[in-house]
PDB file of C-alpha atoms and ligand atoms in Angstrom:
ATOM      1  CA  MET A  26     126.188  83.440 118.109  1.00 49.00           C
ATOM      2  CA  SER A  27     125.550  81.648 114.939  1.00 55.00           C
ATOM      3  CA  LYS A  28     125.746  83.727 111.866  1.00 50.00           C
ATOM      4  CA  PRO A  29     122.520  84.824 110.844  1.00 58.00           C
ATOM      5  CA  ASP A  30     120.936  84.000 107.084  1.00 83.00           C
ATOM      6  CA  TYR A  31     120.309  87.239 106.490  1.00 94.00           C
ATOM      7  CA  THR A  32     122.465  89.760 104.318  1.00 96.00           C
ATOM      8  CA  ARG A  33     120.368  92.937 104.550  1.00 98.00           C
ATOM      9  CA  VAL A  34     117.405  93.617 106.600  1.00 98.00           C
ATOM     10  CA  LEU A  35     114.689  96.311 107.296  1.00 98.00           C
ATOM     11  CA  LEU A  36     113.731  97.111 110.646  1.00 98.00           C
ATOM     12  CA  LYS A  37     110.525  99.024 111.627  1.00 97.00           C
ATOM     13  CA  VAL A  38     110.841 100.749 114.646  1.00 94.00           C
ATOM     14  CA  SER A  39     107.648 102.497 116.182  1.00 94.00           C
ATOM     15  CA  GLY A  40     107.602 105.855 117.690  1.00 94.00           C
ATOM     16  CA  GLU A  41     106.363 104.405 120.846  1.00 90.00           C
ATOM     17  CA  ALA A  42     109.515 101.712 121.028  1.00 90.00           C
ATOM     18  CA  LEU A  43     111.384 105.334 121.882  1.00 93.00           C
ATOM     19  CA  ALA A  44     108.854 106.676 123.975  1.00 92.00           C
ATOM     20  CA  GLY A  45     109.189 103.773 126.647  1.00 87.00           C
ATOM     21  CA  ASP A  46     107.323 104.447 129.700  1.00 87.00           C
ATOM     22  CA  GLN A  47     106.405 108.307 128.665  1.00 88.00           C
ATOM     23  CA  SER A  48     103.348 108.552 126.228  1.00 84.00           C
ATOM     24  CA  TYR A  49     105.145 111.328 124.292  1.00 93.00           C
ATOM     25  CA  GLY A  50     108.765 112.075 123.074  1.00 96.00           C
ATOM     26  CA  ILE A  51     111.746 110.083 123.435  1.00 97.00           C
ATOM     27  CA  GLU A  52     113.122 108.384 126.642  1.00 96.00           C
ATOM     28  CA  PRO A  53     116.743 108.415 126.463  1.00 96.00           C
ATOM     29  CA  ARG A  54     117.133 105.059 128.147  1.00 94.00           C
ATOM     30  CA  PHE A  55     115.094 103.231 125.577  1.00 93.00           C
ATOM     31  CA  LEU A  56     116.621 104.907 122.579  1.00 95.00           C
ATOM     32  CA  ASP A  57     119.897 104.101 123.375  1.00 96.00           C
ATOM     33  CA  ASP A  58     118.743 100.322 124.081  1.00 94.00           C
ATOM     34  CA  VAL A  59     117.394 100.185 120.702  1.00 94.00           C
ATOM     35  CA  ALA A  60     120.635 101.679 119.309  1.00 96.00           C
ATOM     36  CA  ARG A  61     122.911  99.126 120.932  1.00 96.00           C
ATOM     37  CA  GLN A  62     120.633  96.170 119.784  1.00 95.00           C
ATOM     38  CA  ILE A  63     120.956  97.570 116.151  1.00 96.00           C
ATOM     39  CA  VAL A  64     124.600  98.063 116.373  1.00 97.00           C
ATOM     40  CA  ASP A  65     125.024  94.432 117.823  1.00 95.00           C
ATOM     41  CA  VAL A  66     123.533  93.117 114.643  1.00 95.00           C
ATOM     42  CA  ALA A  67     125.522  95.483 112.356  1.00 96.00           C
ATOM     43  CA  ARG A  68     128.759  94.055 114.022  1.00 95.00           C
ATOM     44  CA  MET A  69     127.412  90.520 112.882  1.00 93.00           C
ATOM     45  CA  GLY A  70     127.852  91.532 109.320  1.00 94.00           C
ATOM     46  CA  VAL A  71     123.904  92.202 108.547  1.00 97.00           C
ATOM     47  CA  GLN A  72     123.297  95.684 106.594  1.00 98.00           C
ATOM     48  CA  VAL A  73     120.589  97.424 108.844  1.00 98.00           C
ATOM     49  CA  ALA A  74     118.118  99.782 107.199  1.00 98.00           C
ATOM     50  CA  ILE A  75     115.454 100.855 109.663  1.00 98.00           C
ATOM     51  CA  VAL A  76     112.155 103.071 109.294  1.00 98.00           C
ATOM     52  CA  ILE A  77     111.072 104.493 112.207  1.00 97.00           C
ATOM     53  CA  GLY A  78     107.423 105.844 113.035  1.00 96.00           C
ATOM     54  CA  GLY A  79     106.397 109.066 114.764  1.00 96.00           C
ATOM     55  CA  GLY A  80     103.471 107.957 116.913  1.00 94.00           C
ATOM     56  CA  ASN A  81     105.421 109.290 119.900  1.00 95.00           C
ATOM     57  CA  ILE A  82     105.424 112.748 118.613  1.00 96.00           C
ATOM     58  CA  PHE A  83     102.448 113.422 116.246  1.00 94.00           C
ATOM     59  CA  ARG A  84      99.754 111.336 114.447  1.00 94.00           C
ATOM     60  CA  GLY A  85      97.997 112.954 111.327  1.00 93.00           C
ATOM     61  CA  MET A  86      94.682 110.914 112.279  1.00 93.00           C
ATOM     62  CA  ALA A  87      94.882 112.429 115.422  1.00 93.00           C
ATOM     63  CA  VAL A  88      95.282 115.767 114.696  1.00 88.00           C
ATOM     64  CA  ALA A  89      92.171 115.430 112.108  1.00 92.00           C
ATOM     65  CA  ALA A  90      90.189 113.885 114.822  1.00 94.00           C
ATOM     66  CA  LYS A  91      90.593 117.358 116.857  1.00 94.00           C
ATOM     67  CA  GLY A  92      89.525 119.120 113.455  1.00 95.00           C
ATOM     68  CA  GLY A  93      92.883 119.689 112.101  1.00 93.00           C
ATOM     69  CA  ASP A  94      93.881 119.521 108.627  1.00 96.00           C
ATOM     70  CA  ARG A  95      94.321 115.916 107.837  1.00 97.00           C
ATOM     71  CA  VAL A  96      97.170 116.474 105.179  1.00 97.00           C
ATOM     72  CA  ILE A  97      99.082 119.092 107.514  1.00 97.00           C
ATOM     73  CA  GLY A  98      98.770 116.643 110.421  1.00 97.00           C
ATOM     74  CA  ASP A  99     100.405 114.141 108.259  1.00 97.00           C
ATOM     75  CA  HIS A 100     103.024 116.418 107.405  1.00 97.00           C
ATOM     76  CA  MET A 101     103.377 116.945 111.256  1.00 97.00           C
ATOM     77  CA  GLY A 102     103.681 112.963 111.694  1.00 97.00           C
ATOM     78  CA  MET A 103     106.548 112.883 109.114  1.00 98.00           C
ATOM     79  CA  LEU A 104     108.394 115.497 110.672  1.00 98.00           C
ATOM     80  CA  GLY A 105     108.168 113.694 113.715  1.00 97.00           C
ATOM     81  CA  THR A 106     109.614 110.826 112.156  1.00 98.00           C
ATOM     82  CA  VAL A 107     112.577 113.119 110.728  1.00 98.00           C
ATOM     83  CA  ILE A 108     113.049 113.779 114.719  1.00 98.00           C
ATOM     84  CA  ASN A 109     113.229 110.470 115.667  1.00 98.00           C
ATOM     85  CA  SER A 110     115.565 109.407 112.878  1.00 98.00           C
ATOM     86  CA  LEU A 111     117.776 112.201 113.862  1.00 98.00           C
ATOM     87  CA  ALA A 112     118.014 110.870 117.591  1.00 98.00           C
ATOM     88  CA  LEU A 113     118.267 107.450 116.508  1.00 98.00           C
ATOM     89  CA  GLY A 114     120.917 108.216 114.016  1.00 98.00           C
ATOM     90  CA  ASP A 115     122.985 110.116 116.954  1.00 98.00           C
ATOM     91  CA  ALA A 116     122.398 107.205 119.314  1.00 98.00           C
ATOM     92  CA  ILE A 117     123.740 104.413 117.123  1.00 98.00           C
ATOM     93  CA  ARG A 118     127.006 106.589 116.536  1.00 98.00           C
ATOM     94  CA  ARG A 119     127.289 106.914 120.449  1.00 98.00           C
ATOM     95  CA  ALA A 120     126.799 103.169 120.534  1.00 98.00           C
ATOM     96  CA  GLY A 121     130.096 102.808 118.432  1.00 98.00           C
ATOM     97  CA  GLY A 122     128.074 102.238 115.238  1.00 98.00           C
ATOM     98  CA  ARG A 123     127.873 104.255 111.674  1.00 98.00           C
ATOM     99  CA  SER A 124     124.777 105.530 110.461  1.00 98.00           C
ATOM    100  CA  HIS A 125     123.461 107.820 107.687  1.00 98.00           C
ATOM    101  CA  VAL A 126     119.964 109.286 107.772  1.00 98.00           C
ATOM    102  CA  PHE A 127     118.252 109.834 104.363  1.00 98.00           C
ATOM    103  CA  SER A 128     114.707 111.665 104.244  1.00 98.00           C
ATOM    104  CA  SER A 129     111.797 111.150 101.705  1.00 98.00           C
ATOM    105  CA  VAL A 130     110.622 114.532 102.572  1.00 98.00           C
ATOM    106  CA  THR A 131     113.452 116.829 101.290  1.00 98.00           C
ATOM    107  CA  MET A 132     115.540 118.831 103.714  1.00 97.00           C
ATOM    108  CA  PRO A 133     118.869 118.995 102.364  1.00 97.00           C
ATOM    109  CA  SER A 134     120.439 120.861 105.549  1.00 97.00           C
ATOM    110  CA  ILE A 135     119.204 118.218 107.660  1.00 97.00           C
ATOM    111  CA  ALA A 136     119.548 114.994 105.801  1.00 98.00           C
ATOM    112  CA  ASP A 137     120.287 113.699 102.431  1.00 98.00           C
ATOM    113  CA  THR A 138     117.228 113.252 100.109  1.00 98.00           C
ATOM    114  CA  PHE A 139     116.190 109.494 100.085  1.00 98.00           C
ATOM    115  CA  THR A 140     117.496 107.728  96.816  1.00 98.00           C
ATOM    116  CA  GLN A 141     117.617 104.030  95.951  1.00 98.00           C
ATOM    117  CA  ARG A 142     121.241 104.246  94.799  1.00 98.00           C
ATOM    118  CA  GLY A 143     122.416 106.585  97.509  1.00 98.00           C
ATOM    119  CA  ALA A 144     120.732 103.863 100.217  1.00 98.00           C
ATOM    120  CA  ILE A 145     122.125 101.359  98.940  1.00 98.00           C
ATOM    121  CA  ALA A 146     125.837 102.551  98.554  1.00 98.00           C
ATOM    122  CA  ALA A 147     125.490 103.757 102.145  1.00 98.00           C
ATOM    123  CA  LEU A 148     124.700  99.848 103.323  1.00 98.00           C
ATOM    124  CA  GLU A 149     127.262  98.472 101.236  1.00 98.00           C
ATOM    125  CA  GLY A 150     129.439 100.831 102.948  1.00 97.00           C
ATOM    126  CA  GLY A 151     128.620  99.444 106.250  1.00 97.00           C
ATOM    127  CA  ALA A 152     126.396 102.314 107.572  1.00 98.00           C
ATOM    128  CA  VAL A 153     123.278 101.818 108.887  1.00 98.00           C
ATOM    129  CA  VAL A 154     121.024 103.352 106.989  1.00 98.00           C
ATOM    130  CA  ILE A 155     117.526 105.140 108.491  1.00 98.00           C
ATOM    131  CA  CYS A 156     114.993 106.248 106.348  1.00 98.00           C
ATOM    132  CA  ALA A 157     112.911 109.273 107.545  1.00 98.00           C
ATOM    133  CA  GLY A 158     109.720 110.948 106.419  1.00 98.00           C
ATOM    134  CA  GLY A 159     107.861 107.763 105.972  1.00 98.00           C
ATOM    135  CA  THR A 160     106.980 107.540 102.232  1.00 98.00           C
ATOM    136  CA  GLY A 161     106.973 111.019 101.864  1.00 98.00           C
ATOM    137  CA  ASN A 162     103.197 111.238 101.409  1.00 98.00           C
ATOM    138  CA  PRO A 163     100.300 111.874 103.778  1.00 98.00           C
ATOM    139  CA  PHE A 164      97.646 109.320 104.120  1.00 97.00           C
ATOM    140  CA  PHE A 165     100.438 106.582 104.310  1.00 97.00           C
ATOM    141  CA  THR A 166     101.919 105.231 107.631  1.00 97.00           C
ATOM    142  CA  THR A 167     105.502 104.181 108.488  1.00 98.00           C
ATOM    143  CA  ASP A 168     104.725 100.412 108.626  1.00 97.00           C
ATOM    144  CA  THR A 169     103.818 101.083 104.500  1.00 98.00           C
ATOM    145  CA  ALA A 170     107.134 103.058 104.199  1.00 98.00           C
ATOM    146  CA  ALA A 171     108.725  99.935 105.809  1.00 98.00           C
ATOM    147  CA  ALA A 172     107.366  97.873 103.636  1.00 98.00           C
ATOM    148  CA  LEU A 173     108.367 100.113 100.549  1.00 98.00           C
ATOM    149  CA  LYS A 174     111.813 100.699 101.486  1.00 98.00           C
ATOM    150  CA  ALA A 175     112.310  97.136 102.229  1.00 98.00           C
ATOM    151  CA  ILE A 176     111.333  96.220  98.818  1.00 98.00           C
ATOM    152  CA  GLU A 177     113.275  99.180  97.178  1.00 98.00           C
ATOM    153  CA  LEU A 178     116.401  98.304  98.728  1.00 98.00           C
ATOM    154  CA  ARG A 179     116.194  94.759  97.861  1.00 98.00           C
ATOM    155  CA  CYS A 180     116.099  93.572 101.796  1.00 98.00           C
ATOM    156  CA  ASP A 181     115.847  89.989 102.642  1.00 97.00           C
ATOM    157  CA  VAL A 182     113.161  90.467 105.304  1.00 98.00           C
ATOM    158  CA  LEU A 183     111.113  93.237 107.054  1.00 98.00           C
ATOM    159  CA  LEU A 184     111.487  92.734 111.000  1.00 98.00           C
ATOM    160  CA  LYS A 185     108.357  94.136 112.894  1.00 96.00           C
ATOM    161  CA  GLY A 186     108.615  94.540 116.558  1.00 91.00           C
ATOM    162  CA  THR A 187     105.573  94.436 118.568  1.00 89.00           C
ATOM    163  CA  LYS A 188     104.230  93.916 121.910  1.00 86.00           C
ATOM    164  CA  VAL A 189     103.814  90.362 121.563  1.00 91.00           C
ATOM    165  CA  ASP A 190     106.213  87.840 120.567  1.00 94.00           C
ATOM    166  CA  GLY A 191     104.618  86.761 117.176  1.00 95.00           C
ATOM    167  CA  VAL A 192     101.470  85.941 115.112  1.00 96.00           C
ATOM    168  CA  TYR A 193      98.785  84.317 117.101  1.00 96.00           C
ATOM    169  CA  SER A 194      95.846  82.247 115.778  1.00 94.00           C
ATOM    170  CA  ALA A 195      93.965  84.489 118.232  1.00 91.00           C
ATOM    171  CA  ASP A 196      94.457  87.597 120.514  1.00 89.00           C
ATOM    172  CA  PRO A 197      96.608  85.967 123.301  1.00 88.00           C
ATOM    173  CA  ALA A 198      95.743  88.564 125.485  1.00 87.00           C
ATOM    174  CA  LYS A 199      92.216  87.633 125.570  1.00 92.00           C
ATOM    175  CA  ASP A 200      92.260  83.876 124.533  1.00 93.00           C
ATOM    176  CA  PRO A 201      94.428  81.480 126.664  1.00 92.00           C
ATOM    177  CA  SER A 202      94.319  78.762 124.156  1.00 94.00           C
ATOM    178  CA  ALA A 203      95.582  81.124 121.249  1.00 94.00           C
ATOM    179  CA  GLU A 204      98.631  79.447 119.684  1.00 95.00           C
ATOM    180  CA  ARG A 205     101.837  81.284 118.030  1.00 96.00           C
ATOM    181  CA  PHE A 206     102.670  80.401 114.386  1.00 97.00           C
ATOM    182  CA  GLU A 207     106.462  79.597 113.819  1.00 96.00           C
ATOM    183  CA  THR A 208     105.809  80.218 110.089  1.00 97.00           C
ATOM    184  CA  ILE A 209     102.609  81.440 107.967  1.00 97.00           C
ATOM    185  CA  SER A 210     102.139  82.678 104.417  1.00 97.00           C
ATOM    186  CA  HIS A 211     100.899  85.894 103.442  1.00 97.00           C
ATOM    187  CA  GLU A 212      97.561  84.281 102.019  1.00 96.00           C
ATOM    188  CA  GLU A 213      96.685  82.483 105.268  1.00 96.00           C
ATOM    189  CA  VAL A 214      97.194  85.605 107.234  1.00 96.00           C
ATOM    190  CA  ILE A 215      95.002  87.119 104.779  1.00 93.00           C
ATOM    191  CA  ALA A 216      92.073  84.266 105.271  1.00 93.00           C
ATOM    192  CA  ARG A 217      92.253  83.922 108.947  1.00 93.00           C
ATOM    193  CA  ASP A 218      91.630  87.833 109.026  1.00 91.00           C
ATOM    194  CA  LEU A 219      95.247  87.945 111.095  1.00 93.00           C
ATOM    195  CA  ARG A 220      96.719  91.743 111.731  1.00 88.00           C
ATOM    196  CA  VAL A 221     100.258  91.855 111.221  1.00 92.00           C
ATOM    197  CA  MET A 222     100.434  95.496 109.466  1.00 94.00           C
ATOM    198  CA  ASP A 223      98.223  97.621 107.953  1.00 93.00           C
ATOM    199  CA  THR A 224      96.305  96.629 104.953  1.00 93.00           C
ATOM    200  CA  ALA A 225      98.633  98.782 102.305  1.00 94.00           C
ATOM    201  CA  ALA A 226     101.587  97.748 103.892  1.00 96.00           C
ATOM    202  CA  PHE A 227     100.364  93.712 104.082  1.00 96.00           C
ATOM    203  CA  ALA A 228      99.518  94.236 100.358  1.00 95.00           C
ATOM    204  CA  LEU A 229     102.676  95.320  99.359  1.00 97.00           C
ATOM    205  CA  ALA A 230     104.784  92.920 101.073  1.00 97.00           C
ATOM    206  CA  ARG A 231     102.554  90.049 100.010  1.00 97.00           C
ATOM    207  CA  ASP A 232     102.446  91.217  96.140  1.00 97.00           C
ATOM    208  CA  ASN A 233     106.137  91.413  96.359  1.00 98.00           C
ATOM    209  CA  SER A 234     106.904  87.948  98.242  1.00 97.00           C
ATOM    210  CA  LEU A 235     108.509  90.046 100.937  1.00 98.00           C
ATOM    211  CA  PRO A 236     108.642  87.894 104.321  1.00 97.00           C
ATOM    212  CA  ILE A 237     108.089  89.576 107.667  1.00 98.00           C
ATOM    213  CA  VAL A 238     109.477  88.718 110.956  1.00 97.00           C
ATOM    214  CA  VAL A 239     107.403  89.612 113.692  1.00 96.00           C
ATOM    215  CA  TYR A 240     108.745  89.591 117.248  1.00 95.00           C
ATOM    216  CA  ALA A 241     108.646  91.132 120.610  1.00 93.00           C
ATOM    217  CA  LEU A 242     110.465  94.350 121.214  1.00 88.00           C
ATOM    218  CA  SER A 243     111.013  93.206 124.970  1.00 88.00           C
ATOM    219  CA  ALA A 244     112.916  89.757 123.503  1.00 91.00           C
ATOM    220  CA  ARG A 245     115.393  88.887 125.899  1.00 91.00           C
ATOM    221  CA  GLU A 246     117.663  87.890 123.385  1.00 93.00           C
ATOM    222  CA  GLY A 247     117.250  91.236 121.628  1.00 92.00           C
ATOM    223  CA  LEU A 248     117.492  91.798 117.802  1.00 94.00           C
ATOM    224  CA  ALA A 249     120.473  89.837 117.504  1.00 94.00           C
ATOM    225  CA  GLY A 250     118.337  86.826 118.941  1.00 95.00           C
ATOM    226  CA  VAL A 251     115.735  87.277 116.661  1.00 95.00           C
ATOM    227  CA  LEU A 252     118.104  87.078 113.605  1.00 94.00           C
ATOM    228  CA  ASP A 253     119.867  84.024 115.018  1.00 92.00           C
ATOM    229  CA  GLY A 254     116.614  82.444 116.062  1.00 92.00           C
ATOM    230  CA  SER A 255     117.005  81.914 119.532  1.00 94.00           C
ATOM    231  CA  ALA A 256     114.281  84.249 120.255  1.00 95.00           C
ATOM    232  CA  PRO A 257     110.461  83.916 119.698  1.00 96.00           C
ATOM    233  CA  SER A 258     108.785  84.949 116.368  1.00 96.00           C
ATOM    234  CA  THR A 259     106.703  84.278 113.417  1.00 97.00           C
ATOM    235  CA  ARG A 260     108.069  84.378 109.772  1.00 97.00           C
ATOM    236  CA  VAL A 261     105.151  85.650 107.583  1.00 97.00           C
ATOM    237  CA  GLY A 262     106.026  84.454 103.972  1.00 94.00           C
TER     238      GLY A 262
HETATM  239  N1  LIG B 325     103.165 109.530 107.995  1.00 76.59           N
HETATM  240  C1  LIG B 325     102.453 110.089 106.747  1.00 76.59           C
HETATM  241  N2  LIG B 325     103.098 109.444 105.671  1.00 76.59           N
HETATM  242  C2  LIG B 325     103.892 108.454 105.743  1.00 76.59           C
HETATM  243  C3  LIG B 325     104.474 107.956 106.856  1.00 76.59           C
HETATM  244  C4  LIG B 325     103.617 108.621 108.117  1.00 76.59           C
HETATM  245  O1  LIG B 325     101.576 111.081 106.731  1.00 76.59           O
HETATM  246  O2  LIG B 325     104.272 108.081 104.772  1.00 76.59           O
HETATM  247  C5  LIG B 325     102.313 110.552 109.184  1.00 76.59           C
HETATM  248  C6  LIG B 325     101.043 109.880 109.600  1.00 76.59           C
HETATM  249  O3  LIG B 325     100.307 111.120 110.110  1.00 76.59           O
HETATM  250  C7  LIG B 325     101.436 108.866 110.766  1.00 76.59           C
HETATM  251  C8  LIG B 325     102.573 109.844 111.441  1.00 76.59           C
HETATM  252  O4  LIG B 325     103.403 110.200 110.196  1.00 76.59           O
HETATM  253  O5  LIG B 325     100.540 109.055 111.912  1.00 76.59           O
HETATM  254  C9  LIG B 325     103.436 108.690 112.169  1.00 76.59           C
HETATM  255  O6  LIG B 325     103.690 107.633 111.680  1.00 76.59           O
HETATM  256  P1  LIG B 325     103.302 106.077 112.250  1.00 76.59           P
HETATM  257  O7  LIG B 325     101.752 106.468 112.765  1.00 76.59           O
HETATM  258  O8  LIG B 325     103.227 105.170 111.078  1.00 76.59           O
HETATM  259  O9  LIG B 325     104.151 105.901 113.325  1.00 76.59           O
HETATM  260  P2  LIG B 325     104.065 104.766 114.503  1.00 76.59           P
HETATM  261  O10 LIG B 325     102.853 104.216 114.746  1.00 76.59           O
HETATM  262  O11 LIG B 325     105.124 103.559 113.678  1.00 76.59           O
HETATM  263  O12 LIG B 325     104.989 105.450 115.574  1.00 76.59           O
END
């Protein structure tokens, strides 16, 4: 396998990716598969930081839609990301890698509080860094946390796994003539009104010239294949 061009990457893992076929919680088979792919990339010498979602446990908006308080719902969602982060950190260790969980929601008996210097030191020391707790604030998403941490940790790229293998000119599920872009600029994504990430996350990436690589979570070549270019993807930026 050829050496990837990236020194340090930020991988956004959605909560759904850990739930697998279930609608709720963590499916051990999917958790172990994600962990194995991450360890493979770390072994190639790439520094890996991760932000995990919590949609497989709680979403603040869903709590609010049922009459609950949005801020409390978001706190519940952020705690869900901590659960996922602890599970992934442990699975990475079982897969033979080293992991270090930091949380943007302070809970020192469970995880170190996120700081830029602490996380960069852990990355430079060869650990896979997992950033739990999103941004630490309600009304944000883990996509925004992923863009924020990627910029803060000076990552070369934000890797966003989705159900499709890149950014298309139209929805490929509805329009058979839709074509996948190999590369596209942040500006063109906005001009064509294509959805890559939520608006706040995308604006942060654009304003800080952070490239985003969109790929399929189901890519046969795995995450290593996304980095060495053998798996299809779209690079934004
Ligand atoms: N959340 C939050 N602030 C953040 C990140 C996440 O309040 O900075 C909450 C929010 O309620 C969100 C939930 O955590 O719905 C889970 O995150 P997200 O929906 O981004 O997870 P994913 O869809 O990636 O699984």
